[in-house]
CSV table of C-alpha atoms and ligand atoms in Angstrom, one decimal:
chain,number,residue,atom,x,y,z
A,1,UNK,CA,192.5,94.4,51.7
A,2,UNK,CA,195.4,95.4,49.8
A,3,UNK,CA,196.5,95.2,46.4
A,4,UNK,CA,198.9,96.4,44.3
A,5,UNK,CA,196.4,98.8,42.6
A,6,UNK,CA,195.1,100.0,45.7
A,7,UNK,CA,198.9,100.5,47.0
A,8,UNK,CA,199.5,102.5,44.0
A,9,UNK,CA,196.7,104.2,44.3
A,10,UNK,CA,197.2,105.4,47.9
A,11,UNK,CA,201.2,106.2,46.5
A,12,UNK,CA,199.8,108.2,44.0
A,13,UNK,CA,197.8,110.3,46.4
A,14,UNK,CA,200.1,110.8,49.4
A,15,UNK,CA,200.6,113.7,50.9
A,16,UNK,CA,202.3,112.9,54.2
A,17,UNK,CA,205.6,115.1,53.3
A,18,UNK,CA,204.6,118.8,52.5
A,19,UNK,CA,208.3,119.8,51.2
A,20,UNK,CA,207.9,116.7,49.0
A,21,UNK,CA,204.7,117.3,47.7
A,22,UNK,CA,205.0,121.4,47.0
A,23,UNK,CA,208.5,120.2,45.3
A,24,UNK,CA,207.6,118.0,42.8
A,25,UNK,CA,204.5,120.0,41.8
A,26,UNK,CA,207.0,123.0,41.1
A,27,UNK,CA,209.1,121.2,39.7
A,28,UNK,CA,206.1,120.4,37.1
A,29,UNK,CA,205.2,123.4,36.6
A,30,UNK,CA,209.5,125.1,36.2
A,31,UNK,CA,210.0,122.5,33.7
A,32,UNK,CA,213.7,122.4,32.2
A,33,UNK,CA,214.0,124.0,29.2
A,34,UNK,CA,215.0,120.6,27.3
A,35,UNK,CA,211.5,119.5,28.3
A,36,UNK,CA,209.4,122.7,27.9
A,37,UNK,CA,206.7,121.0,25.8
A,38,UNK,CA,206.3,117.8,27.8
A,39,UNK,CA,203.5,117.2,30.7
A,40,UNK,CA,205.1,116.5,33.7
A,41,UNK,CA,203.8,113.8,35.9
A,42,UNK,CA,204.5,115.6,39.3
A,43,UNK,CA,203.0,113.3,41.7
A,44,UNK,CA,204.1,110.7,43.5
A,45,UNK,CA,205.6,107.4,41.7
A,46,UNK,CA,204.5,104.1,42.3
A,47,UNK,CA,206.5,101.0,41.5
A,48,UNK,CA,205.9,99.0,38.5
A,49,UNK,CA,206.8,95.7,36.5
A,50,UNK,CA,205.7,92.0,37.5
A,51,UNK,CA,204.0,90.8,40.7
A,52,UNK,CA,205.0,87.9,40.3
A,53,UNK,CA,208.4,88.5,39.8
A,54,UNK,CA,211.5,86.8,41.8
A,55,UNK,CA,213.6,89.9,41.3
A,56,UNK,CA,212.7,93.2,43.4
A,57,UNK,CA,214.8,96.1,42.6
A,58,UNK,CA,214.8,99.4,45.1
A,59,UNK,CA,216.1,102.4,44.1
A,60,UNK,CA,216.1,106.0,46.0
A,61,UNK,CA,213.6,108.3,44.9
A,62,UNK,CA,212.4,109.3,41.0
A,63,UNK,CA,214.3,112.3,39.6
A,64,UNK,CA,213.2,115.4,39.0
A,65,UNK,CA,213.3,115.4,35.2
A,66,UNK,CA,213.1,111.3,35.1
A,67,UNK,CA,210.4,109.4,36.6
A,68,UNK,CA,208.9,112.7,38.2
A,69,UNK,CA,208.3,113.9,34.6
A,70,UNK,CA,207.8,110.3,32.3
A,71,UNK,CA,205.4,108.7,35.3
A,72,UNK,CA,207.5,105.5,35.8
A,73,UNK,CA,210.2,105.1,37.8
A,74,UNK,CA,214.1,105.1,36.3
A,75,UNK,CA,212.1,105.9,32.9
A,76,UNK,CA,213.4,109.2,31.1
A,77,UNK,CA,217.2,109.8,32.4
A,78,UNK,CA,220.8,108.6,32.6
A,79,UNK,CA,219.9,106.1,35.7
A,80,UNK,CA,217.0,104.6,33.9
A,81,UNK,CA,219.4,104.2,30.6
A,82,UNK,CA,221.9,102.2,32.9
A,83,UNK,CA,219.3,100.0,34.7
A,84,UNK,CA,217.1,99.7,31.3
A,85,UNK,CA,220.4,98.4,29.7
A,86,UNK,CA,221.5,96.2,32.2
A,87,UNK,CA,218.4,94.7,32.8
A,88,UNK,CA,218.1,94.0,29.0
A,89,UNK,CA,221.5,91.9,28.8
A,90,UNK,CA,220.4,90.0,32.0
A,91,UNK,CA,216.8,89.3,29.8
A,92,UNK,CA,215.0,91.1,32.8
A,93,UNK,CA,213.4,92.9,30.5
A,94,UNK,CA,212.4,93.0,26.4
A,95,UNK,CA,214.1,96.3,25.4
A,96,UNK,CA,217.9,97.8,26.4
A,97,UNK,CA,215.8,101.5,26.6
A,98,UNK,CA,212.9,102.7,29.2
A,99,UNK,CA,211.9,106.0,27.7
A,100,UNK,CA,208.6,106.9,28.7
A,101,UNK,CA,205.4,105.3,29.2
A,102,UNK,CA,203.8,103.7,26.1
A,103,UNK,CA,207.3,103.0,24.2
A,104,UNK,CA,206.6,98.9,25.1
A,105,UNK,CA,209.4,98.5,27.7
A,106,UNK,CA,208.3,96.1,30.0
A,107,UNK,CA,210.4,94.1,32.7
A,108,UNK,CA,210.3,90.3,33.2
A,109,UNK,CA,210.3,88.6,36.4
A,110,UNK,CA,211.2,92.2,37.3
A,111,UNK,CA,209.4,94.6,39.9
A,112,UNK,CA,211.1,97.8,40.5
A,113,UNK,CA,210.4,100.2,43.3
A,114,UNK,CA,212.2,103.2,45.8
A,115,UNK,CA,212.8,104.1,48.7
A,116,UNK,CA,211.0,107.2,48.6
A,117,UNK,CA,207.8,107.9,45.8
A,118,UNK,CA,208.8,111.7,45.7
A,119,UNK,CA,211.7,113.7,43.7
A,120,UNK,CA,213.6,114.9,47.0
A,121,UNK,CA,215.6,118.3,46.2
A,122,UNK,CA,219.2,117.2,45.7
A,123,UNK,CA,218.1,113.2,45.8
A,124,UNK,CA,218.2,113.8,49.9
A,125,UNK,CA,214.9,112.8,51.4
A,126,UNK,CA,215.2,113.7,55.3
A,127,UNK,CA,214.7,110.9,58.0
A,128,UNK,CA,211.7,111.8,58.4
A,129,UNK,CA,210.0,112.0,54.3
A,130,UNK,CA,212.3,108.1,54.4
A,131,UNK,CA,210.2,106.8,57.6
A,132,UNK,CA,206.9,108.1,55.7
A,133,UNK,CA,206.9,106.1,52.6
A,134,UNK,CA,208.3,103.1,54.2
A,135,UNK,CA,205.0,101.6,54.6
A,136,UNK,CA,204.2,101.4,51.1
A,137,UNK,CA,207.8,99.6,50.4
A,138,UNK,CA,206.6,97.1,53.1
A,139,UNK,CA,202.9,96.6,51.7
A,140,UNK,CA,204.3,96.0,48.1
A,141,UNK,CA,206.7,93.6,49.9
A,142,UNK,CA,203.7,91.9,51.5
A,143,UNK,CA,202.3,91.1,47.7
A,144,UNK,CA,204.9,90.5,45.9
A,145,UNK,CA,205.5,87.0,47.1
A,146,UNK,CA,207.7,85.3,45.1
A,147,UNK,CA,210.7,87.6,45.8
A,148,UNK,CA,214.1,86.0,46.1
A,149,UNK,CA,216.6,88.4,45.0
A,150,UNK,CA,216.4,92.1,46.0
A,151,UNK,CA,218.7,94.5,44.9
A,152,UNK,CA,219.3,97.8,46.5
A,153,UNK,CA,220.8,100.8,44.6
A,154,UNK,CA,222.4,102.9,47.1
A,155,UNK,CA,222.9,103.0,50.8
A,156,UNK,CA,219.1,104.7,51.6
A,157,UNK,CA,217.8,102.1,49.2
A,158,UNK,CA,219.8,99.4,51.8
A,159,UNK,CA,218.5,100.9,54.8
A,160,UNK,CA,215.1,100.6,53.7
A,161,UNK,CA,215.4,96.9,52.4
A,162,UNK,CA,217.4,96.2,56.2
A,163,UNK,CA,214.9,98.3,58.3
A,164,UNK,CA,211.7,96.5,56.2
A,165,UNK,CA,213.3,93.2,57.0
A,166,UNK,CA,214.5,94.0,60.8
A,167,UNK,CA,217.8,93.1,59.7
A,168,UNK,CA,220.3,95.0,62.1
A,169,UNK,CA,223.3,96.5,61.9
A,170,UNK,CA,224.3,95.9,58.6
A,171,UNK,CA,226.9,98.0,56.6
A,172,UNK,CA,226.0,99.0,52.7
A,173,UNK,CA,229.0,98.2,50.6
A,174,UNK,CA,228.8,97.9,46.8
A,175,UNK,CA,228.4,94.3,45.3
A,176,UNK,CA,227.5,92.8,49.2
A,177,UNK,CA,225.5,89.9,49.1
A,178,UNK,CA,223.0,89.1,52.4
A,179,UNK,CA,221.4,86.0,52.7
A,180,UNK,CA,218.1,86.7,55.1
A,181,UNK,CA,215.5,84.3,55.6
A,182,UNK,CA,214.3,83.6,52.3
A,183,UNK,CA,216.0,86.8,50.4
A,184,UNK,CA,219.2,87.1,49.0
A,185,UNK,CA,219.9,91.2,49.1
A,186,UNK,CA,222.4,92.8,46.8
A,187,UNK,CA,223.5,96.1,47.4
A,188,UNK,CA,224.9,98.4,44.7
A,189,UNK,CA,226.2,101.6,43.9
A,190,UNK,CA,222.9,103.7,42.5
A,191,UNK,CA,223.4,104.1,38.6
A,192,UNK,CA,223.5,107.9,38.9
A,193,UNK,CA,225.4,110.5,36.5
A,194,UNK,CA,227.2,111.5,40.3
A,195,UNK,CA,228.5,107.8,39.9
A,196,UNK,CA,228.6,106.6,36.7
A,197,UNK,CA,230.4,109.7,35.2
A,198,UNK,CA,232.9,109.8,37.9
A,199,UNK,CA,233.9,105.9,37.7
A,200,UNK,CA,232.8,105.2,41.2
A,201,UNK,CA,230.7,102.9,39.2
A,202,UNK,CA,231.9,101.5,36.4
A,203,UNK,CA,229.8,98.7,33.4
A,204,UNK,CA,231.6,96.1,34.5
A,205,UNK,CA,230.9,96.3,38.3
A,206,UNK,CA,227.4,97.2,37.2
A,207,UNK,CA,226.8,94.1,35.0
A,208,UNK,CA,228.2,91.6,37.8
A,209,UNK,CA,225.5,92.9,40.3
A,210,UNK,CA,222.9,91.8,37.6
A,211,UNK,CA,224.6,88.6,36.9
A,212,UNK,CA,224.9,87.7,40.6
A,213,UNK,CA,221.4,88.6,41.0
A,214,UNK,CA,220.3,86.4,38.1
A,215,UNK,CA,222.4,83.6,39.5
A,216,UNK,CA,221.2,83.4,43.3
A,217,UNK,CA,217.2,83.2,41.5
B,1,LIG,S1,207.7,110.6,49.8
B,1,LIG,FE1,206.2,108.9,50.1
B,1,LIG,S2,205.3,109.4,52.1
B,1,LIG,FE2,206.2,111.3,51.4
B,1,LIG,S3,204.6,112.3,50.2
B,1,LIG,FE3,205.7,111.1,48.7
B,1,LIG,S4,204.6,109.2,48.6
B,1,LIG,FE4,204.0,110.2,50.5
């Protein structure tokens, strides 16, 4: 039977992608020199927050020097500063900062998860590494059974939520809003420095994702 500890635990030990695997370990061990003195996680990242929450939230993949190094996903970089803050201002969650595990950030009514458990080089998991860890998007899925709202950051976060659901041919476009049996899916522009420094995605269209999301619960 599964359970989210048992999901985790089979996340934690996957191995089904060999570039994945042998990339996030090196990644470990060639640590940036910013974080020289830390211990890296460097396995695979399961999701975390509330089971019981009505709010799922799917991102891509951890980063290299983010969740790949803290052990919890958008915890440790500029993504996990966005969605921390956000979050915060929406009362998803008690603190405006996710830093690393043990600083008492927790989320409320709030599950986050990805679309992919390992760091890909350049954020680009292949189609095949995406088909691999789908399973464990749709088992958490499966147990997380109050979920009204999802919101996907990022078109491969989309494509996972629409291929999970069988929903077909549906575009991603930022701030969309799905209605699908008993989800409401919002898709969004990922909170990455690619984005967020360039103005594709600016606070203000990143707040009204959060503030439609709280107001379709
Ligand atoms: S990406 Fe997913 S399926 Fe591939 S090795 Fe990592 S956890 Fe396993």
């Amino acid at each position: 039977m599964n359970s989210i500890k048992k999901i985790n635990h089979d996340i934690i030990n996957c191995k089904k992608c060999p570039r994945l695997s042998k990339y996030i370990r090196e990644i470990a061990k060639n640590k940036v020199k910013r974080f020289q003195k830390e211990a890296y996680w460097g396995k695979p990242l399961p999701g975390f927050g509330d089971i019981k929450a009505e709010l799922l939230i799917i991102g891509l993949a951890p980063a290299a020097h983010g969740g790949n190094r803290t052990g919890r996903m958008f915890t440790g970089d500029s993504s996990g500063d966005w969605l921390a803050r956000v979050l915060f201002q929406h009362d998803f969650a008690n603190k405006p900062s996710s830093e690393k595990v043990g600083d008492g950030f927790y989320l409320k009514n709030t599950y986050i998860t990805a679309a992919v458990r390992c760091a890909p080089p350049q954020n680009k998991p292949t189609r095949e590494e995406f088909e691999n860890c789908l399973p464990y998007l749709e088992n958490e899925l499966g147990l997380l059974t109050n979920v009204k709202v999802i919101v996907c950051l990022g078109r491969i976060a989309f494509d996972s939520c629409c291929k999970m659901l069988e929903i077909k041919k549906e575009r991603f476009l930022h701030g969309r809003k799905i209605k699908y049996k008993n989800f409401v899916i919002i898709s969004s522009y990922h909170p990455s420095r690619q984005n967020t420094n360039t103005g594709r995605l600016s606070w203000k269209q990143w707040n009204l994702i959060f503030q439609k999301a709280k107001k379709s619960l």
